[in-house]
Coordinates of N, CA, C and O in Angstrom, one line a residue:
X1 N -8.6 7.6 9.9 CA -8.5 6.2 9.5 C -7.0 6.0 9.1 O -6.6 6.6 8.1
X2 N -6.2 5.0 9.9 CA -5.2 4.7 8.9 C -4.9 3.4 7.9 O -5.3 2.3 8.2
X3 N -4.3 3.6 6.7 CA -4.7 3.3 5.7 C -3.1 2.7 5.6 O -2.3 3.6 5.6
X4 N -2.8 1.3 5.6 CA -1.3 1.2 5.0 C -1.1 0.3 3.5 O -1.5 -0.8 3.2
X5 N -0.6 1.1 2.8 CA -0.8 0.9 1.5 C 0.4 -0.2 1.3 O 1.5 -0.2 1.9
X6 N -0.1 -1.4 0.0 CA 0.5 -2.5 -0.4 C 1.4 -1.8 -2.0 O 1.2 -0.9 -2.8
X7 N 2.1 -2.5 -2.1 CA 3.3 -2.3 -3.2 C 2.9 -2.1 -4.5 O 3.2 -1.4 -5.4
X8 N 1.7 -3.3 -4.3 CA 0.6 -3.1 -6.0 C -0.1 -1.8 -6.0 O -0.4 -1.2 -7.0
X9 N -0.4 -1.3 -4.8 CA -1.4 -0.4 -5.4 C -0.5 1.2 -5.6 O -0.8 2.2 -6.3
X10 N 0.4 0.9 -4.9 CA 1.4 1.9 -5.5 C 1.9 2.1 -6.8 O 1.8 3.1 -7.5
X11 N 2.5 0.8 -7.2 CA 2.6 1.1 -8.6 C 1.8 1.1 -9.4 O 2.2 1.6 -10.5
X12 N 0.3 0.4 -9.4 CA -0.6 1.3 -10.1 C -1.1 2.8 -10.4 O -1.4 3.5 -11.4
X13 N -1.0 3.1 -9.0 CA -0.8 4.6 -8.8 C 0.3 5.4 -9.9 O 0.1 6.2 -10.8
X14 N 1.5 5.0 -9.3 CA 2.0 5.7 -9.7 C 2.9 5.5 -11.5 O 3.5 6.4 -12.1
X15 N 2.6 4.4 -11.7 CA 3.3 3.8 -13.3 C 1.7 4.4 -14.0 O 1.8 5.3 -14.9
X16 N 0.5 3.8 -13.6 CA -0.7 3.6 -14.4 C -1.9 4.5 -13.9 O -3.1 4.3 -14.3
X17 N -1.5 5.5 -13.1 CA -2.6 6.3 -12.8 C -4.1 5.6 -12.3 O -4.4 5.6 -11.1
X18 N -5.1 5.0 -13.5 CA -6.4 4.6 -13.3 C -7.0 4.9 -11.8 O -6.7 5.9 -11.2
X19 N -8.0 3.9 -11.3 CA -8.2 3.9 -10.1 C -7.4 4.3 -9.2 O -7.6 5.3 -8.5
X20 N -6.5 3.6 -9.2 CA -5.3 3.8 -7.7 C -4.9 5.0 -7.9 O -4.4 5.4 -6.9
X21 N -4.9 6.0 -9.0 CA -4.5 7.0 -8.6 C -5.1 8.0 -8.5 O -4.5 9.1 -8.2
X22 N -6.6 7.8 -8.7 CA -7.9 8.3 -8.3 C -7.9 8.4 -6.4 O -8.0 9.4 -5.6
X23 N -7.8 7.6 -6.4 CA -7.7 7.4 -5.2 C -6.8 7.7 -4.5 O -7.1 8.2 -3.4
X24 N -5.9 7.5 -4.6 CA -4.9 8.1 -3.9 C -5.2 10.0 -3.8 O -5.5 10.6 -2.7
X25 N -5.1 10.6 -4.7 CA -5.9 11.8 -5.4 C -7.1 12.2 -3.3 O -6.9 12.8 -2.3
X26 N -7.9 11.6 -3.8 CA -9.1 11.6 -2.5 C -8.6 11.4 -1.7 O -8.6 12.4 -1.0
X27 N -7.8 9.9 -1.0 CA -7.1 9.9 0.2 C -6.4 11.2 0.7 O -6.7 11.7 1.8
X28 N -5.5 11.7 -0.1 CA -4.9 12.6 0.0 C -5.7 14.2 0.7 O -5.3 15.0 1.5
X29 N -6.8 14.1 0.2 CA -7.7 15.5 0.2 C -8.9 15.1 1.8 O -9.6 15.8 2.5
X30 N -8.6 14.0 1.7 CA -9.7 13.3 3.5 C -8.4 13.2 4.5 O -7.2 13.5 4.4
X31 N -9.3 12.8 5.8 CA -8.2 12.6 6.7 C -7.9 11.2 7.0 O -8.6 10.5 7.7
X32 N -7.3 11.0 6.7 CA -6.2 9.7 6.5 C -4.5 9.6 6.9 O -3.6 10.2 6.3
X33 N -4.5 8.8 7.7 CA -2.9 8.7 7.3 C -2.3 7.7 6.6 O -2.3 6.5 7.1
X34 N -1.9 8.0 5.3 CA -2.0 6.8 4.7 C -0.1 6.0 5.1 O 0.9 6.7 5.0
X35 N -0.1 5.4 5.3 CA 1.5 4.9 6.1 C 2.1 3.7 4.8 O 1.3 2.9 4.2
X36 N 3.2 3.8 4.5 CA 4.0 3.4 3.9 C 5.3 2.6 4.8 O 6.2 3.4 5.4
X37 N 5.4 1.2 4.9 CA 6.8 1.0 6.0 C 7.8 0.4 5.0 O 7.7 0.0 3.9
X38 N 8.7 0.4 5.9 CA 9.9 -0.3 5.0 C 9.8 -1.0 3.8 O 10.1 -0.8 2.6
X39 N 9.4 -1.8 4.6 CA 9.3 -3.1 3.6 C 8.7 -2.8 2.5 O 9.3 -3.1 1.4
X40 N 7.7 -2.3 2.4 CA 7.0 -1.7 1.2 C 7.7 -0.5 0.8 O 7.3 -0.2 -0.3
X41 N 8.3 0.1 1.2 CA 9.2 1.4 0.0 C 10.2 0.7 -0.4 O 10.6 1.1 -1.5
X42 N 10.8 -0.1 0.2 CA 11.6 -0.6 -0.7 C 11.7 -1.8 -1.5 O 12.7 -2.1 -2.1
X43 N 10.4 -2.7 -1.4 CA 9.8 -3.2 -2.6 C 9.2 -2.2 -4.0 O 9.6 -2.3 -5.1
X44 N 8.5 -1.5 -3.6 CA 8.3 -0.3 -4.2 C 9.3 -0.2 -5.1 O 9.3 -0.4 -6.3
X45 N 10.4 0.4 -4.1 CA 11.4 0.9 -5.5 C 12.4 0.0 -6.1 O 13.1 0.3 -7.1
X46 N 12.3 -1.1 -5.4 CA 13.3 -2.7 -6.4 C 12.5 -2.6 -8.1 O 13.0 -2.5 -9.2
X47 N 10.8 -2.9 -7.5 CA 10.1 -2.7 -8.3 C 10.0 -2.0 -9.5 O 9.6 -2.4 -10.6
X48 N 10.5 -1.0 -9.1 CA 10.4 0.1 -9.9 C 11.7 0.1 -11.0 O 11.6 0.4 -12.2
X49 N 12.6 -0.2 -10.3 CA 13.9 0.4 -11.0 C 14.0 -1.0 -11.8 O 14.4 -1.1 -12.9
X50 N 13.7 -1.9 -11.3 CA 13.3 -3.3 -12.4 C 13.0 -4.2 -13.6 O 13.4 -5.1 -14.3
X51 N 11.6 -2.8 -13.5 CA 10.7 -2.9 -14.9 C 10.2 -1.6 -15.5 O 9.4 -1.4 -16.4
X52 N 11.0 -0.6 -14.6 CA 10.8 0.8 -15.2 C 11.6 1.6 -15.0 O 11.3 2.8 -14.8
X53 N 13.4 1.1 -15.3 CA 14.3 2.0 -14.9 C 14.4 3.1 -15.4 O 15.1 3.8 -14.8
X54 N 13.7 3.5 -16.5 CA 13.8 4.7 -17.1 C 12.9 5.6 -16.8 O 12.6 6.6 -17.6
X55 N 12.2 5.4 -15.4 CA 11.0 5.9 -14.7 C 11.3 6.2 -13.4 O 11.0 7.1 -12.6
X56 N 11.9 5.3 -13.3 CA 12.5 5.4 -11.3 C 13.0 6.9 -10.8 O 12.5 7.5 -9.8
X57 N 14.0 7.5 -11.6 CA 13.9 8.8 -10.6 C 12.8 9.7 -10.4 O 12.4 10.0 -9.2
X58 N 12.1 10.1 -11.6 CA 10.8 10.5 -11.4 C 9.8 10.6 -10.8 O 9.1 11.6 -10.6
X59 N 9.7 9.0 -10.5 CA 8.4 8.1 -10.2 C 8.6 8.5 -8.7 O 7.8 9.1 -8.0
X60 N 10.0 7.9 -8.3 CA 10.3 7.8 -6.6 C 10.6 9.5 -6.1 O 10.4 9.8 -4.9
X61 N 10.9 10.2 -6.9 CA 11.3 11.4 -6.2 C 9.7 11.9 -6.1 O 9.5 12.4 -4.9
X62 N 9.1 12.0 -6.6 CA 7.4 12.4 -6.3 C 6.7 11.3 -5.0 O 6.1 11.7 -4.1
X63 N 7.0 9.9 -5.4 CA 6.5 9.3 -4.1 C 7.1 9.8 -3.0 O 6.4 9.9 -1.9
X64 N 8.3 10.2 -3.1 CA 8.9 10.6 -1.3 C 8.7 11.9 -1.1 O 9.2 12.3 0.0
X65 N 8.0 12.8 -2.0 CA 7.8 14.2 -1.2 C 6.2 14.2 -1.3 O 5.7 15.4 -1.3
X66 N 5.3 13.0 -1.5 CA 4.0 13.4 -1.4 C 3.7 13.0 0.3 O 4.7 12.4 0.9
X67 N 2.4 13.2 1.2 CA 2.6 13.3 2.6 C 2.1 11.8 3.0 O 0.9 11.7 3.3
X68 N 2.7 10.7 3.0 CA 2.5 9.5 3.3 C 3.4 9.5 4.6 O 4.5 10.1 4.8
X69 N 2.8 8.9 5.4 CA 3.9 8.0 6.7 C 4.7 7.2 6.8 O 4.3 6.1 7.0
X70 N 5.7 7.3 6.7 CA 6.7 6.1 6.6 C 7.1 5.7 7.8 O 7.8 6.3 8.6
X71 N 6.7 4.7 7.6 CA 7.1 3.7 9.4 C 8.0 2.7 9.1 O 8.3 2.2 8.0
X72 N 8.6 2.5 10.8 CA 9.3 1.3 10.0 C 8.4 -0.3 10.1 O 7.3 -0.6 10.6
X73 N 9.0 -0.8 9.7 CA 8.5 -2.6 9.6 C 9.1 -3.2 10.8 O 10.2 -3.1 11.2
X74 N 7.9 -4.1 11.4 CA 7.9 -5.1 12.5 C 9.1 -5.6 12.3 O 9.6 -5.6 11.2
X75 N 9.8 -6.0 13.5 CA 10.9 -7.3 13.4 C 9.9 -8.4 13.9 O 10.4 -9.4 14.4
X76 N 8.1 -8.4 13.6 CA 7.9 -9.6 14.7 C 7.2 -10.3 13.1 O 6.7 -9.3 12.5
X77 N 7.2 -11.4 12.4 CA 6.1 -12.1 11.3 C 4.9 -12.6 12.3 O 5.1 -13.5 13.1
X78 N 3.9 -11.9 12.1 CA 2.7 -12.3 12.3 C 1.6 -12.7 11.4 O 1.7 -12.1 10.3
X79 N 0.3 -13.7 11.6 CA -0.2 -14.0 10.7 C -0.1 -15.0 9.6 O 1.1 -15.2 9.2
X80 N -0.9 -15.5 9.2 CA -0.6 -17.0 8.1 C -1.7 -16.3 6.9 O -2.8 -15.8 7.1
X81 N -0.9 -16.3 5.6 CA -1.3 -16.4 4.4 C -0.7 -17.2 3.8 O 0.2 -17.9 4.2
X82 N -1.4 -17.1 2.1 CA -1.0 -18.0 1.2 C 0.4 -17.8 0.8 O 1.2 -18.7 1.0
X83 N 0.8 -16.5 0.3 CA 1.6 -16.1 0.0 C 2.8 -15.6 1.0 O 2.8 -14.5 1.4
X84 N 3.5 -16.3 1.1 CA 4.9 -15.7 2.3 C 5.3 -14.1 2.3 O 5.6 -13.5 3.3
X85 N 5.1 -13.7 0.7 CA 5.8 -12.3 0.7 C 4.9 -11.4 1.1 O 5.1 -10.2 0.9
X86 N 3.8 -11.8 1.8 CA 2.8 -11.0 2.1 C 2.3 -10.7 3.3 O 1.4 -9.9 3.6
X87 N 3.4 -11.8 4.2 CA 3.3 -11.7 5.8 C 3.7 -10.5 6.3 O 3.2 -9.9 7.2
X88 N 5.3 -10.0 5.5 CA 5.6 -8.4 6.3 C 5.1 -7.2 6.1 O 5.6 -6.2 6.7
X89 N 4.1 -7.1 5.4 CA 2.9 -6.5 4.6 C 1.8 -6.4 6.2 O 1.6 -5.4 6.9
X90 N 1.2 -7.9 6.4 CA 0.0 -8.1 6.8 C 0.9 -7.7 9.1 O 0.4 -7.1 10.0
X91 N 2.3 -8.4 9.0 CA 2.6 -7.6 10.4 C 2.9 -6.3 10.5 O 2.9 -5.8 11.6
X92 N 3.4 -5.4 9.2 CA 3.4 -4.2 9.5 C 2.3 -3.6 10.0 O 2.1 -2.6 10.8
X93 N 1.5 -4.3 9.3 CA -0.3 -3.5 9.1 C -0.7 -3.7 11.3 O -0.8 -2.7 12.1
X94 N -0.8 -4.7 11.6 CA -1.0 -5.1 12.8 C -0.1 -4.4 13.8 O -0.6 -3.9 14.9
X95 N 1.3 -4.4 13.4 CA 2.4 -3.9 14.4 C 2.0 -2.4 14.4 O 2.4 -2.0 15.5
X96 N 1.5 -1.5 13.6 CA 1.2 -0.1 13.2 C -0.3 0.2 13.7 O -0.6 1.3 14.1
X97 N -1.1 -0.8 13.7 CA -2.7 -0.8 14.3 C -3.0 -0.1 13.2 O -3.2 1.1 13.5
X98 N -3.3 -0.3 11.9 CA -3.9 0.3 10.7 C -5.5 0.1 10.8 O -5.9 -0.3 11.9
X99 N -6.2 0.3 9.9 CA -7.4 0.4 9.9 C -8.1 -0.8 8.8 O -9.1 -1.5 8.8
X100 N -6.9 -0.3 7.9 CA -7.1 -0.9 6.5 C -5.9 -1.3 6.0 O -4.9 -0.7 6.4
X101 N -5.9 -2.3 5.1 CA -4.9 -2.7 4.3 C -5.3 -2.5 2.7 O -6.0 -3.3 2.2
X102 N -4.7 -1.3 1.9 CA -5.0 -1.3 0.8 C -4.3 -2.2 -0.3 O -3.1 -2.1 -0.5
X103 N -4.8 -3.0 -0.8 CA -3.9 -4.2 -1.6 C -4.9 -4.4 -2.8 O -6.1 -4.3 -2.7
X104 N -4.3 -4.7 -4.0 CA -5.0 -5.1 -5.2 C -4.5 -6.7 -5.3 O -4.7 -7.3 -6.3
X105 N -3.6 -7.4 -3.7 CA -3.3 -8.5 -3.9 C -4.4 -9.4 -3.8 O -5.2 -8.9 -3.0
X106 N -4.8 -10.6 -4.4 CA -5.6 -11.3 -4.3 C -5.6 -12.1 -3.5 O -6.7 -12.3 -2.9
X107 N -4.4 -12.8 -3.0 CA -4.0 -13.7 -1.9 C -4.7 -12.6 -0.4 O -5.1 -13.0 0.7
X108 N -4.5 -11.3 -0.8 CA -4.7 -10.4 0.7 C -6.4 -10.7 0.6 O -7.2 -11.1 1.5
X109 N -6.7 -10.2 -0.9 CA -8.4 -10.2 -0.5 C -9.4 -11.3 -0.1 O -10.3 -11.2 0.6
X110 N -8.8 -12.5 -1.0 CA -9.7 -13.2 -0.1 C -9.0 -14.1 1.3 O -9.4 -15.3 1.6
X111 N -8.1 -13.6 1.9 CA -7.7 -14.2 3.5 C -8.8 -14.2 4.1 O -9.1 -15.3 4.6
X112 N -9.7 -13.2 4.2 CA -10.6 -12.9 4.7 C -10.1 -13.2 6.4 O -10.4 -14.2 7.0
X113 N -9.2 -11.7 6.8 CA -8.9 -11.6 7.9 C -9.8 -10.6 8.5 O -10.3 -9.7 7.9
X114 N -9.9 -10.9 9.9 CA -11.2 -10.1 10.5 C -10.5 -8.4 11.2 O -11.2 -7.5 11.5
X115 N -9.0 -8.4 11.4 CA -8.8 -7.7 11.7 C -7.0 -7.8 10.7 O -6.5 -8.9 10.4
X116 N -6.2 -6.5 10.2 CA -7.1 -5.0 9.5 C -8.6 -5.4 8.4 O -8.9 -6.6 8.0
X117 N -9.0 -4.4 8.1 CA -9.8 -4.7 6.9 C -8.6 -4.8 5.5 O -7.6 -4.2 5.5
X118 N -8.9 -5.5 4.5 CA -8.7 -5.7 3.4 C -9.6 -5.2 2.8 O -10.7 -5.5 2.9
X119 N -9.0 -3.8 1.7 CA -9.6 -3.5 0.4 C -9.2 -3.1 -0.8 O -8.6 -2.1 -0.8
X120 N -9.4 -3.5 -1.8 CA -8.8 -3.3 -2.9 C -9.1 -1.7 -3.2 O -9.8 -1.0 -2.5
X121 N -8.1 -1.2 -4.5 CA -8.7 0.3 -4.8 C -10.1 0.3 -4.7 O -10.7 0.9 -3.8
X122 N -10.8 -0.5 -5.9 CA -11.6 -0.3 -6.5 C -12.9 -0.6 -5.2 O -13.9 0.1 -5.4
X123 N -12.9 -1.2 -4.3 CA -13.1 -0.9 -3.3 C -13.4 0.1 -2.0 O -14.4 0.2 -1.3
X124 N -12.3 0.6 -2.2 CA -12.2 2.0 -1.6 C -12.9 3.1 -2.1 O -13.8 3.7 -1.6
X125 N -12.3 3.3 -3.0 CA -12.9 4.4 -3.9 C -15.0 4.3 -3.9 O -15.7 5.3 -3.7
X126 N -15.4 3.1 -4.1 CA -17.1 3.2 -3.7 C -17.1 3.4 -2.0 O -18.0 4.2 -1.7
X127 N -16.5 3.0 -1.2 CA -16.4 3.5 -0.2 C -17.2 4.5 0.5 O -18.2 4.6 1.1
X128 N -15.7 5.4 -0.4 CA -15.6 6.9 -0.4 C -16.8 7.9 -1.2 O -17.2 9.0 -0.9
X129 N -16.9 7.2 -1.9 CA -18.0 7.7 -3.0 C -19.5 7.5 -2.5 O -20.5 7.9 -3.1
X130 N -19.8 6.8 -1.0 CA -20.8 6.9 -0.5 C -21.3 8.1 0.2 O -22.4 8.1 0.7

């Protein structure tokens, strides 16, 4: 299954552990490729050095040696949502043929797009837990 992970559930993961980093934890240990593209690592780490400069080397030096995919991001915007900053998110996902879109964004969860799937952690994780 591939799995391309959104910016929120990263820094849950990685600032706040809880779920997302439960899960991540499992992702890790199944067969998954969980893919990370441009656009999202380096939201990720704007993010990060932002509102947690005094976390950023840490934080980011562990995100880039754990086994995620990093692809790059579409030059193509596909797709209509509410939120604009969420289209190179939703064409990476498409341009990459993912499986899943992991997002804790709300604007992603209820699009209710039929192709990738949309799931939140908390989501996933019962998923998995079946």
């Amino acid at each position: 299954m591939r799995i391309l992970l959104d910016t929120n559930v990263l820094i849950s993961a990685f600032v706040f552990g809880g779920a997302a980093g439960r899960l991540l934890e499992k992702l890790f240990d199944g067969d998954f490729d969980l893919l990370i593209s441009d656009y999202v690592d380096k939201e990720f780490c704007a993010k990060i050095k932002e509102k947690w400069p005094d976390k950023f080397d840490q934080v980011y030096s562990l995100f880039k040696e754990l086994p995620f995919v990093f692809c790059d991001s579409s030059n193509v915007s596909e797709g209509s949502l509410r939120d604009p900053k969420d289209i190179p998110v939703l064409s990476d996902a498409l341009f990459h043929q993912v499986d899943v879109i992991l997002s804790g964004d709300k604007d992603f969860l209820e699009a209710d797009l039929e192709y990738p799937l949309v799931l939140s952690p908390a989501m996933m994780l019962e998923f998995l837990e079946r």
